[in-house]
Structures are given as structure tokens and as C-alpha cells.
PDB file of C-alpha atoms in Angstrom:
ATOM      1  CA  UNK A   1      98.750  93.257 184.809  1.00 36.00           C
ATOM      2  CA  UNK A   2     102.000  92.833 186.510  1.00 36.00           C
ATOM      3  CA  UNK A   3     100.246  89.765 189.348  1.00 38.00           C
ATOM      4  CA  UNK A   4      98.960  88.054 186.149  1.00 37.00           C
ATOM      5  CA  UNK A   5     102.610  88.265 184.647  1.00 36.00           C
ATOM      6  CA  UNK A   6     104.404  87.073 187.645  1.00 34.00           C
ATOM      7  CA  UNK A   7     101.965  84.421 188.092  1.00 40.00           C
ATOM      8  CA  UNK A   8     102.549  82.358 184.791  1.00 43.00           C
ATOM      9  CA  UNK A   9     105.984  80.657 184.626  1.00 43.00           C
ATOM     10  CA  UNK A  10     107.841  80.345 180.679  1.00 45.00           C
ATOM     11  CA  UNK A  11     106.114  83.551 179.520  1.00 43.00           C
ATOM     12  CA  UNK A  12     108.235  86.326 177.583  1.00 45.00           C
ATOM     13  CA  UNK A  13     106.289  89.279 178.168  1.00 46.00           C
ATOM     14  CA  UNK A  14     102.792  88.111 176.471  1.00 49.00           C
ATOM     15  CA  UNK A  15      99.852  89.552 179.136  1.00 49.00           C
ATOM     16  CA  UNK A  16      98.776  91.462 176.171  1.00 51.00           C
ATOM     17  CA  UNK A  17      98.507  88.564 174.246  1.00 52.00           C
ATOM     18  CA  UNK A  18      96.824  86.673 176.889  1.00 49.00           C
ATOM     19  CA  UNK A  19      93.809  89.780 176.919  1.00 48.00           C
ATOM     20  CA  UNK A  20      93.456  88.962 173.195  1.00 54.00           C
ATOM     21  CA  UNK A  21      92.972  85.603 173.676  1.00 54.00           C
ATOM     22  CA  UNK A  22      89.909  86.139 176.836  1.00 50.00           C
ATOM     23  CA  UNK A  23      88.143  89.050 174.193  1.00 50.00           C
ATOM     24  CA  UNK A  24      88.663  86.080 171.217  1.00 55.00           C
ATOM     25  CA  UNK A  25      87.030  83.460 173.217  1.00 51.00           C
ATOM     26  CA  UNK A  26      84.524  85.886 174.399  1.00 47.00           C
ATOM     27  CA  UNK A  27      83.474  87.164 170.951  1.00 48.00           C
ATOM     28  CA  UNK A  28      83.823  83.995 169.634  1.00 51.00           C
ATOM     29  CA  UNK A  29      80.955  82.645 172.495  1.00 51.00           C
ATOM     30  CA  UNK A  30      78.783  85.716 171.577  1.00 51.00           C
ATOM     31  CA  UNK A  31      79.730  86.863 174.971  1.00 46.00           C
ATOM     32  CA  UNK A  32      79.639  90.841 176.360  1.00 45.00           C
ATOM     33  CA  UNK A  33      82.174  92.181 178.980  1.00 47.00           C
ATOM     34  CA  UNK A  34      79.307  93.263 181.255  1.00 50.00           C
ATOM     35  CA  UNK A  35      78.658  89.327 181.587  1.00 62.00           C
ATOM     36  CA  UNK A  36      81.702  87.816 181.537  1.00 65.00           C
ATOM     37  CA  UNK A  37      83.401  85.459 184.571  1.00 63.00           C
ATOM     38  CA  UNK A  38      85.839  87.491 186.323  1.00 71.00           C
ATOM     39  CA  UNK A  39      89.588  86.605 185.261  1.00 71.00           C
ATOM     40  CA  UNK A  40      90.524  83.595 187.621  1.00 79.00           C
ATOM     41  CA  UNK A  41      94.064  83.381 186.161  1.00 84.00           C
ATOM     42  CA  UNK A  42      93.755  79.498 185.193  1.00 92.00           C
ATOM     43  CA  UNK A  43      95.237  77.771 182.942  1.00 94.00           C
ATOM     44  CA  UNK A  44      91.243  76.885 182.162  1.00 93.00           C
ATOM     45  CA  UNK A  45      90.104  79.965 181.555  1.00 92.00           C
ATOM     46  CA  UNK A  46      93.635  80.976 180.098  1.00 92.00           C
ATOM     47  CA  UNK A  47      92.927  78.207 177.034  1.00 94.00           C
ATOM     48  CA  UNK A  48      88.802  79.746 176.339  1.00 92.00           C
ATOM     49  CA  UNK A  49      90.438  81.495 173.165  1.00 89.00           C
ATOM     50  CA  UNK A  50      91.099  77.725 171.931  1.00 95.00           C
ATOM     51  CA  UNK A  51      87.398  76.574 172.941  1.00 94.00           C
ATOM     52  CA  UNK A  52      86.580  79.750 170.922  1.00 92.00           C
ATOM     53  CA  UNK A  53      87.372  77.284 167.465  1.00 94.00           C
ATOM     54  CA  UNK A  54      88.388  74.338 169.049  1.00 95.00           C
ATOM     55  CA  UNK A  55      84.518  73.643 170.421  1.00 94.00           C
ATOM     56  CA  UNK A  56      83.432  73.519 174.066  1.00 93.00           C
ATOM     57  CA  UNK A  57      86.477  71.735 176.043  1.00 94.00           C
ATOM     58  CA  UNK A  58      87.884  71.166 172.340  1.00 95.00           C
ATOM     59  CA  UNK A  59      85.629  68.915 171.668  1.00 94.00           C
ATOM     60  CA  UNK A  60      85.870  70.181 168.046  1.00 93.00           C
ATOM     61  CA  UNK A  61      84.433  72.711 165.992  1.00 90.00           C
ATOM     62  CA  UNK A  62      81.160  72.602 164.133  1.00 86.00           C
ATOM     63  CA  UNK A  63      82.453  73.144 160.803  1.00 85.00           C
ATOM     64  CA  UNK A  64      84.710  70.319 160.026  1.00 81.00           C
ATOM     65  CA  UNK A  65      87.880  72.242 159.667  1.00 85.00           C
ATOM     66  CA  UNK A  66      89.033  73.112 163.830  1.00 91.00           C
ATOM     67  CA  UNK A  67      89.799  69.772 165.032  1.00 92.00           C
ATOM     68  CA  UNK A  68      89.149  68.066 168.667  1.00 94.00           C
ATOM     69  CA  UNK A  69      91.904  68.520 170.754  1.00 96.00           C
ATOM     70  CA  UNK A  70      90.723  67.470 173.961  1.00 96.00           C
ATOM     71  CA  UNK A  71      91.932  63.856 175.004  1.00 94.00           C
ATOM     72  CA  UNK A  72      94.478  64.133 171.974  1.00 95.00           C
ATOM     73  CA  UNK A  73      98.223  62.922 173.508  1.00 95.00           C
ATOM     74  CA  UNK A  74     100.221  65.698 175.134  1.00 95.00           C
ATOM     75  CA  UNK A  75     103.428  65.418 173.340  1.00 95.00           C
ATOM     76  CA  UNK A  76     101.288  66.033 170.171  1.00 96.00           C
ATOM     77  CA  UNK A  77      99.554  68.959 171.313  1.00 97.00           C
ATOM     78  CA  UNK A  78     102.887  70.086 172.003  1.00 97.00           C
ATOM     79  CA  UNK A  79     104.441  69.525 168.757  1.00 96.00           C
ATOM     80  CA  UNK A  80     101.303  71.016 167.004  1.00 97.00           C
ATOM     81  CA  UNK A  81     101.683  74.524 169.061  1.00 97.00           C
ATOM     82  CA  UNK A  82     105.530  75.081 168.207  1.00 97.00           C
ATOM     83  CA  UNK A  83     104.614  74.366 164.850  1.00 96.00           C
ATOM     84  CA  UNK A  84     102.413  77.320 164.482  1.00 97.00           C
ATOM     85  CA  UNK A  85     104.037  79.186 166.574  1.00 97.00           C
ATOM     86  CA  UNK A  86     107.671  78.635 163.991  1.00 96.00           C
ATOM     87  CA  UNK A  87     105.025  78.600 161.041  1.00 95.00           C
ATOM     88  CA  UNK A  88     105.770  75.320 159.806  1.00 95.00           C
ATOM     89  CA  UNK A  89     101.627  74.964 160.054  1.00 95.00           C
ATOM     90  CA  UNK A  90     100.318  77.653 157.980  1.00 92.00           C
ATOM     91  CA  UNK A  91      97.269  79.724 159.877  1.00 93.00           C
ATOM     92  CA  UNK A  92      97.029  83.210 160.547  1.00 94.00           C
ATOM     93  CA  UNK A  93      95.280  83.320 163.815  1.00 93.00           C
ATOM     94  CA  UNK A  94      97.194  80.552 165.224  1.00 95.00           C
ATOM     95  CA  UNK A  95     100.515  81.818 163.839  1.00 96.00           C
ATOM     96  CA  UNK A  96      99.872  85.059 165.480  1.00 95.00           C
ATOM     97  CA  UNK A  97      98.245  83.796 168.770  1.00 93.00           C
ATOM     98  CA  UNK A  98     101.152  81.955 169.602  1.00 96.00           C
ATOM     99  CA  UNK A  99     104.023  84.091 168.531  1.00 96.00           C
ATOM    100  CA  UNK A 100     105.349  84.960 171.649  1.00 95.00           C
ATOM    101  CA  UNK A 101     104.519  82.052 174.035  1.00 96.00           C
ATOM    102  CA  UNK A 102     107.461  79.983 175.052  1.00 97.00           C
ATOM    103  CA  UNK A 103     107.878  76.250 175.405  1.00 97.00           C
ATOM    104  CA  UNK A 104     107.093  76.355 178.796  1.00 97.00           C
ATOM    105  CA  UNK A 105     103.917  78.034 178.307  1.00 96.00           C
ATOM    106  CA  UNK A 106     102.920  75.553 175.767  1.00 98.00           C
ATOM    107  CA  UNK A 107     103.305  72.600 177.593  1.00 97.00           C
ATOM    108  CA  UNK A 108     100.833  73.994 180.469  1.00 97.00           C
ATOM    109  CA  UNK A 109      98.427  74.412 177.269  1.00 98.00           C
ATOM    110  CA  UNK A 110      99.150  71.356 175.931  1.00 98.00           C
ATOM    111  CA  UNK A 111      99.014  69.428 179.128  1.00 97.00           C
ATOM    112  CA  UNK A 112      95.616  70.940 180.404  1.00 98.00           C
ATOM    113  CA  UNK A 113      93.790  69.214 176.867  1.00 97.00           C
ATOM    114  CA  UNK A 114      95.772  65.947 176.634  1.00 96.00           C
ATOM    115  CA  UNK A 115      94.057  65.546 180.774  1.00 95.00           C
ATOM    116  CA  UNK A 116      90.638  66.180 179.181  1.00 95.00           C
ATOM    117  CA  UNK A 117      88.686  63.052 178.347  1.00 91.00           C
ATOM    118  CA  UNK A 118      85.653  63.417 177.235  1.00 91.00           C
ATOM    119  CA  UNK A 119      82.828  61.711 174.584  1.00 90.00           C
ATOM    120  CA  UNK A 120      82.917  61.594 170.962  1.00 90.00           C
ATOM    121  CA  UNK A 121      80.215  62.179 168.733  1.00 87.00           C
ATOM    122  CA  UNK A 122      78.896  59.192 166.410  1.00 87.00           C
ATOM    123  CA  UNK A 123      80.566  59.094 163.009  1.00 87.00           C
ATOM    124  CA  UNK A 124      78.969  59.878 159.557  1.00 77.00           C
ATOM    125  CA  UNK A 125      79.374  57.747 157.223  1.00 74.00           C
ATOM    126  CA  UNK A 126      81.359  59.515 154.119  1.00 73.00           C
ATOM    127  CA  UNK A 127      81.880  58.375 150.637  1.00 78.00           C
ATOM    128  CA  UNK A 128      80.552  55.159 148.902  1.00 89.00           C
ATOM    129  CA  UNK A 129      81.183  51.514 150.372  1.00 89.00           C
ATOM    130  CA  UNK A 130      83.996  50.710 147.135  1.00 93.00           C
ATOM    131  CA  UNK A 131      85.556  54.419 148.230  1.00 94.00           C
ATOM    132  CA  UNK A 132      85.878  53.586 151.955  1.00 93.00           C
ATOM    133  CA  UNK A 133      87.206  49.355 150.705  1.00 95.00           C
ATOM    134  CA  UNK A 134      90.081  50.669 149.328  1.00 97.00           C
ATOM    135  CA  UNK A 135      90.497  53.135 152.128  1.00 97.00           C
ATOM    136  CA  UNK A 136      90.831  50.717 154.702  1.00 97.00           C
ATOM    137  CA  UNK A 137      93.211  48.991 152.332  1.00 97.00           C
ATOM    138  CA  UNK A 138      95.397  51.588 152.461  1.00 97.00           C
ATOM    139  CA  UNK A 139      95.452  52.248 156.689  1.00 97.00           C
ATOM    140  CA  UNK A 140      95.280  48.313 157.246  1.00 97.00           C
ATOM    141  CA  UNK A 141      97.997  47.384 154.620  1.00 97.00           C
ATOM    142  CA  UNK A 142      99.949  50.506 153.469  1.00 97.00           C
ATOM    143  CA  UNK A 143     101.449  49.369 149.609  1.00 97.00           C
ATOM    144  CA  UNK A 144     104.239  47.510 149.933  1.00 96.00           C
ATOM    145  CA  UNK A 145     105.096  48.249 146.322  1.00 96.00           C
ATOM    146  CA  UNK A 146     105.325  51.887 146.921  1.00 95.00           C
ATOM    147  CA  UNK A 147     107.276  51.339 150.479  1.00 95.00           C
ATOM    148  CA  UNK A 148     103.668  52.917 151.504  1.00 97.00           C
ATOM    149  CA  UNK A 149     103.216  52.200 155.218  1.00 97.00           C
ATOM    150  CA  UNK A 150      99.811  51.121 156.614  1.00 97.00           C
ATOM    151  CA  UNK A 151      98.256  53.953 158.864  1.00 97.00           C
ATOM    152  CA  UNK A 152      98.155  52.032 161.767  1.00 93.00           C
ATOM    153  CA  UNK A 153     101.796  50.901 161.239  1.00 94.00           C
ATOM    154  CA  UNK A 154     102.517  54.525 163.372  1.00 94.00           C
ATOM    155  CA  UNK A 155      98.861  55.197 165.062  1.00 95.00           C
ATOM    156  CA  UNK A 156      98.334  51.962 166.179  1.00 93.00           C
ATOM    157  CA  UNK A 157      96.475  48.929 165.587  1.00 91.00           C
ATOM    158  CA  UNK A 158      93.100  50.803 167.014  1.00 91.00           C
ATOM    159  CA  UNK A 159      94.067  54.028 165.179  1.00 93.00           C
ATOM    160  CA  UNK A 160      93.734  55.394 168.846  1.00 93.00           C
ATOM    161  CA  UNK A 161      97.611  56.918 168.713  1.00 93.00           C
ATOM    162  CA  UNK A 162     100.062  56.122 170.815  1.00 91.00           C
ATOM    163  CA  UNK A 163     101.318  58.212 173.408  1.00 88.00           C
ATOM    164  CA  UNK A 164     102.642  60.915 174.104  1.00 90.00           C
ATOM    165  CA  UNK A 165     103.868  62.252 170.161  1.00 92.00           C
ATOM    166  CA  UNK A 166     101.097  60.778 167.842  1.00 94.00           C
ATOM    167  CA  UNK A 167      98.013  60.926 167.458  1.00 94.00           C
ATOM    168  CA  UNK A 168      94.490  58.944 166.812  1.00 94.00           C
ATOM    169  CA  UNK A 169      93.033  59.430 163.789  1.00 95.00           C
ATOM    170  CA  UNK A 170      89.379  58.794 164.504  1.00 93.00           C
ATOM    171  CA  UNK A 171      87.114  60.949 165.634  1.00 92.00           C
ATOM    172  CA  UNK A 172      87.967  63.385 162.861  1.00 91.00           C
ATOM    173  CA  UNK A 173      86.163  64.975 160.544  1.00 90.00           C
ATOM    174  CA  UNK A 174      86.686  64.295 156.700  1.00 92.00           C
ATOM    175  CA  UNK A 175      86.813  67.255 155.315  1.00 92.00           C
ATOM    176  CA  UNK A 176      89.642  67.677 158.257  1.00 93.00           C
ATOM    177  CA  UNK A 177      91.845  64.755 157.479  1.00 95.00           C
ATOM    178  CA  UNK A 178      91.900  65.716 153.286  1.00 95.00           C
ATOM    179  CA  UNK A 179      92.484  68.973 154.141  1.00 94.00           C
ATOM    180  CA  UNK A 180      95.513  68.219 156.375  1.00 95.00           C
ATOM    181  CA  UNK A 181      97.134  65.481 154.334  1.00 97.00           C
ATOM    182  CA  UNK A 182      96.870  68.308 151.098  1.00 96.00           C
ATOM    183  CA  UNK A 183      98.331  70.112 152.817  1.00 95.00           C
ATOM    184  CA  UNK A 184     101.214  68.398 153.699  1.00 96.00           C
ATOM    185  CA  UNK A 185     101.331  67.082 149.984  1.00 96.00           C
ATOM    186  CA  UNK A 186     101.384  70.389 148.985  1.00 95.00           C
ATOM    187  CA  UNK A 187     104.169  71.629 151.470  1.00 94.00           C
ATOM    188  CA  UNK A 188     101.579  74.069 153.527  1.00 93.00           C
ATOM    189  CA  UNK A 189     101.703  72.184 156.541  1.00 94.00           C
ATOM    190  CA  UNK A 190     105.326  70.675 157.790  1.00 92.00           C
ATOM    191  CA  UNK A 191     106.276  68.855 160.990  1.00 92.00           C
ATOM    192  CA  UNK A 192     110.185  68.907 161.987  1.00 91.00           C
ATOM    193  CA  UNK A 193     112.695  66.964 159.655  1.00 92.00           C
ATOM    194  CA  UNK A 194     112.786  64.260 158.305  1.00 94.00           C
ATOM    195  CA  UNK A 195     108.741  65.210 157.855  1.00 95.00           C
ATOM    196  CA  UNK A 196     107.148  61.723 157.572  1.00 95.00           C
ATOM    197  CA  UNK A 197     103.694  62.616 157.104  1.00 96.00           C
ATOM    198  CA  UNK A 198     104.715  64.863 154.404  1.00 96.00           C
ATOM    199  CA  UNK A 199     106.628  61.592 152.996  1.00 96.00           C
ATOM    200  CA  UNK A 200     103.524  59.716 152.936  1.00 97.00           C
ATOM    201  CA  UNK A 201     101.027  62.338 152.093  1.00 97.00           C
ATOM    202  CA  UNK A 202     103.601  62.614 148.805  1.00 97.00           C
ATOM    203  CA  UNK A 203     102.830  59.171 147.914  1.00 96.00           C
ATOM    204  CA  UNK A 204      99.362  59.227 147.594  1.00 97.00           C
ATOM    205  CA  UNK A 205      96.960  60.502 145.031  1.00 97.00           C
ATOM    206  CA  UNK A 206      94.259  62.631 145.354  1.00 96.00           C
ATOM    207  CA  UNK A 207      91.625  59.917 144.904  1.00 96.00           C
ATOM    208  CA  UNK A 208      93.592  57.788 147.640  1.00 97.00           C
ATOM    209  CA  UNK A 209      93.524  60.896 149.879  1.00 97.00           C
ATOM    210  CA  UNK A 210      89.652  60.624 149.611  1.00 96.00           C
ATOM    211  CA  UNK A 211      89.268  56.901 150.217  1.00 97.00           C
ATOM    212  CA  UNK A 212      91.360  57.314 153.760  1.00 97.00           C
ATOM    213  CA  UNK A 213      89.585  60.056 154.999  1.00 96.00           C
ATOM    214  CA  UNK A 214      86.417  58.992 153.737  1.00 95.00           C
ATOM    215  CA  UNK A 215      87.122  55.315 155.956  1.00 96.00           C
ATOM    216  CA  UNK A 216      88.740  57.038 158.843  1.00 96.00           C
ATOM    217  CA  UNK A 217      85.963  59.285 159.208  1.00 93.00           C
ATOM    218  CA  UNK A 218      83.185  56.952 158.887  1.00 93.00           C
ATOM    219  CA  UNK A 219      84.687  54.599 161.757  1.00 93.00           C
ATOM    220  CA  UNK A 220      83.293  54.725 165.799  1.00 93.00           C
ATOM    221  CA  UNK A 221      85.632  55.962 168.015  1.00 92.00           C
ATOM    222  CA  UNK A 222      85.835  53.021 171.170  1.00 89.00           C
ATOM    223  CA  UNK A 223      85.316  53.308 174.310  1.00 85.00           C
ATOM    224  CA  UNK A 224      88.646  54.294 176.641  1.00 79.00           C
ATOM    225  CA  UNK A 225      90.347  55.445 173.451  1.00 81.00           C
ATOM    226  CA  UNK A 226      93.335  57.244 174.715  1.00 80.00           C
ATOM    227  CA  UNK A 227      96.472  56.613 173.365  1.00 85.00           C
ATOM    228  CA  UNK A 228      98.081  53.883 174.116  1.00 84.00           C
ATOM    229  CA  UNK A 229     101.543  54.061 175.935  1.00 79.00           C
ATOM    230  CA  UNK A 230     103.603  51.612 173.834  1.00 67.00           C
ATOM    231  CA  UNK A 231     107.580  52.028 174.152  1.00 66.00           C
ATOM    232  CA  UNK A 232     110.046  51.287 171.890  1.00 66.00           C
ATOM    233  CA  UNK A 233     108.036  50.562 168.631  1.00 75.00           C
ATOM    234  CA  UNK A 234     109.820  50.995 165.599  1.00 86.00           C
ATOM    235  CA  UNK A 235     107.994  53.291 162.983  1.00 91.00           C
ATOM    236  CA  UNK A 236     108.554  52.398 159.473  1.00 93.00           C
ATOM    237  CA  UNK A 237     109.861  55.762 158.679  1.00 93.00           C
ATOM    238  CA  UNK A 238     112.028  58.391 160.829  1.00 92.00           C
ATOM    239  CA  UNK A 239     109.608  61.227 161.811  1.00 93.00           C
ATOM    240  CA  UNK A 240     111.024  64.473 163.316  1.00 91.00           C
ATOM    241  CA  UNK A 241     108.235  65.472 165.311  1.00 84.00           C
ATOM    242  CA  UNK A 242     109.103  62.174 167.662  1.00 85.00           C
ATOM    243  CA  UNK A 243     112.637  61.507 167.632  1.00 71.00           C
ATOM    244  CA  UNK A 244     113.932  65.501 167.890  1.00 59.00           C
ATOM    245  CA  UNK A 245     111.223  66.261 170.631  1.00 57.00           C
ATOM    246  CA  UNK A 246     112.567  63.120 172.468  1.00 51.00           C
ATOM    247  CA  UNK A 247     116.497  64.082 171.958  1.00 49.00           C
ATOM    248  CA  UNK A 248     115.119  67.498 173.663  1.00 55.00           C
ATOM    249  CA  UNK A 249     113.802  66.072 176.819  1.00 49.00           C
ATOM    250  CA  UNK A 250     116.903  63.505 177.111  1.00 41.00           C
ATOM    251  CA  UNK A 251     119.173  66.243 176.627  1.00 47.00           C
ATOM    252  CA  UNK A 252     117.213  68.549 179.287  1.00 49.00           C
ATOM    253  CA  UNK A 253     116.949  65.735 182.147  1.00 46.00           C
ATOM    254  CA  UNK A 254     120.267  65.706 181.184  1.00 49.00           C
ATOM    255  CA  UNK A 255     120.848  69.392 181.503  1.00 50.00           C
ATOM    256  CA  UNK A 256     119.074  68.642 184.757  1.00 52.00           C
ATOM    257  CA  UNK A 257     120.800  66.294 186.568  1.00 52.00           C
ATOM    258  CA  UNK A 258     124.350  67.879 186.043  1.00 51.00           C
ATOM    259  CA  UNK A 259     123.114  71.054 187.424  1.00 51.00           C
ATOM    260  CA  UNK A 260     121.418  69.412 190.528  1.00 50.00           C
ATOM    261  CA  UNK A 261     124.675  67.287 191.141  1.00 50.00           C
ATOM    262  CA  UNK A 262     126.528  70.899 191.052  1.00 54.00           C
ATOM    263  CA  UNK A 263     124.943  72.356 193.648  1.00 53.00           C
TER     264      UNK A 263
END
């Protein structure tokens, strides 16, 4: 126990956290002890507790609710874990899972999925053509009258994200998106203020909820769809999630260089 500690940088004391994670992914695989790999101490066999929910590689679970994480951008990722680890996203085996892992620790998890790019799986069409219409209304266009923004206004034209804080929105399940955007309605799932999504999420009605998710989900995910790498855009609303995590790693270069030119 005390070479695995040593050997993984930004921990706080979580090698019996790491164990639970192997026996999750293990049980969760319908695996045995008397067949598993021997413990290689990667950061790829570190993550098989995500893979566990998450799908092979995070490719995605096969219920509709554990999301594909593989690909998604890292900055994201990142933003994702501290929420559940602060329990601003409300889950009880994510909460707990990541209770005592430290910044540093969830970059390395965080980086390791963003480098993954892999396939997606066709799309299924959801919800009748008049239901998805107005749904693409609403991620094309936004409503101006309601100071709505369009969908694509922050996850680009493509809805393939851009890099490295947002995300695409393709390639999800429906049942996925309507249950995250109810939950931020509802205030069960928050993102660093000022909370944008949960702005947005706010304005819409149920029924609208449906007709996004039911047109996101039904669209192909193209080819080469990583996130694109666009600086300086200007979002239509101030989102947390991008601007404090950005202050953070100006501040810490910062932190940086002052200590490097004390030496």
C-alpha cells in the first residue's frame, strides 16, 4: 500500500479509496478476484471503477442515464469531478467516490478520458417530427423574447463543444439530457456561480425540455467531432464553470512564475 501511495502525485491519503474503486469496477464487470489483471498502478486501470457505469472506455452506459465521457473536453471532465466531489451534482456513489481526491488527482482522471477518441453509436430517433421542429428552434435560435440563448450560441455551431470547459451535446442519450436540464431547473444539479445552465434550464418549460432533448438526441454525431479550440468567444451569459476555472489557472501560472523567478 505505501509504493501505490507514493506513486500517485495530488492524493490526500485515498489508497483505500482507490481499492474500492478496482472491487467496483470489478463487480460491476461481473469479474472474480481469482481472475482479475494484476494491479499495474495506471492511471488506466486506476479509472475501471468509471468504465464500471461509464461503459467500456466511457463510451457510455447502456441505460441512458451514465453518460459518455470518453472524448468529452478535459476542462469539462474536470469541472464535472469537483462538482461531485463539493456536491453541487447530486449522486451518491459519485459524491462518495470522489470525496477525498484532490485537484491534482482529478485532472490525471480527467485528462486520461478527454485523450480517448473513440466511435459513437448511431442515434435514435426520439419524439415526433413537430416535437423535434421546435426543438431545433430552440438550439438554432434560442428566444430572443425571453433573452433565451440558442444552444449552439455556447456549444458551438456543430454542437461538438468547444474546448477545453464545454461540452458537445450530441451523442447523448435523451432520457440523459431531460434528466440533467431537470435537474438543474430544479436546483439538484449546480455548476459554480453565476450557474448559466441553471439560468437557462429556468427558462424553459417542461414540454420545451422534451423538444431539445428529443432533437439533440436524434442528431448523428460527425466525424472528427472533438471540440473545437475557439478562443475568445463571447458567451451570451457569464457561466462559472468557465470563467472561475480560468481565473484559477491564471492565478496558478501566476503563482508559478513568481516562485520560479525566486529561486
Amino acid at each position: 500500500m505505501t509504493a501505490v501511495s507514493r506513486s500517485i502525485p495530488g492524493r490526500r491519503n485515498v489508497d483505500g479509496v482507490v481499492w474500492r474503486l478496482v472491487a467496483f469496477a470489478l463487480v460491476a464487470a461481473g469479474s472474480s478476484a481469482a481472475v482479475a489483471a494484476p494491479f499495474e498502478d495506471t492511471i488506466a486501470q486506476r479509472v475501471l471503477a468509471c468504465t464500471g457505469c461509464h461503459g467500456k472506455q466511457g463510451r457510455a452506459g447502456p441505460d441512458g442515464y451514465y453518460p459518455r465521457i470518453a472524448g468529452k473536453p478535459e476542462g469539462y471532465l474536470f469541472n464535472q469531478l469537483r462538482n461531485f466531489r463539493e456536491e453541487r451534482r447530486h449522486y451518491e456513489l459519485m459524491n462518495g467516490l470522489l470525496a477525498l481526491l484532490d485537484d491534482d488527482y482529478l485532472r490525471q482522471i480527467a485528462a486520461y478520458f478527454a485523450g480517448l477518441e473513440l466511435p459513437y453509436p448511431p442515434p435514435l430517433a426520439a419524439g415526433e417530427p413537430a416535437l423535434r421542429e421546435r426543438g431545433e428552434a430552440l438550439v438554432r435560435n434560442g428566444d430572443p423574447a425571453r433573452s433565451l440563448p440558442a444552444c449552439n450560441d455556447c456549444h458551438g455551431a456543430a454542437m461538438t463543444g468547444r474546448g477545453p470547459f464545454i461540452p458537445g451535446l450530441l451523442g447523448l442519450p435523451r432520457d440523459y439530457i431531460n434528466a440533467q436540464l431537470g435537474a438543474w431547473r430544479s436546483g439538484q444539479r449546480r455548476a459554480m456561480a453565476p450557474d448559466c445552465m441553471a439560468e437557462v434550464a429556468r427558462s424553459l418549460v417542461p414540454e420545451e425540455i422534451g423538444a431539445v432533448s428529443a432533437w439533440l438526441a436524434a442528431q448523428p454525431v460527425p466525424p472528427n467531432a472533438a471540440a473545437t479550440s475557439e478562443r475568445g468567444v463571447r458567451l451570451p451569459l457569464a457561466c462559472g464553470g468557465v470563467t472561475a476555472v480560468v481565473a484559477e489557472a491564471i492565478a496558478g501560472a501566476e503563482r508559478g512564475g513568481a516562485s520560479a523567478a525566486g529561486r
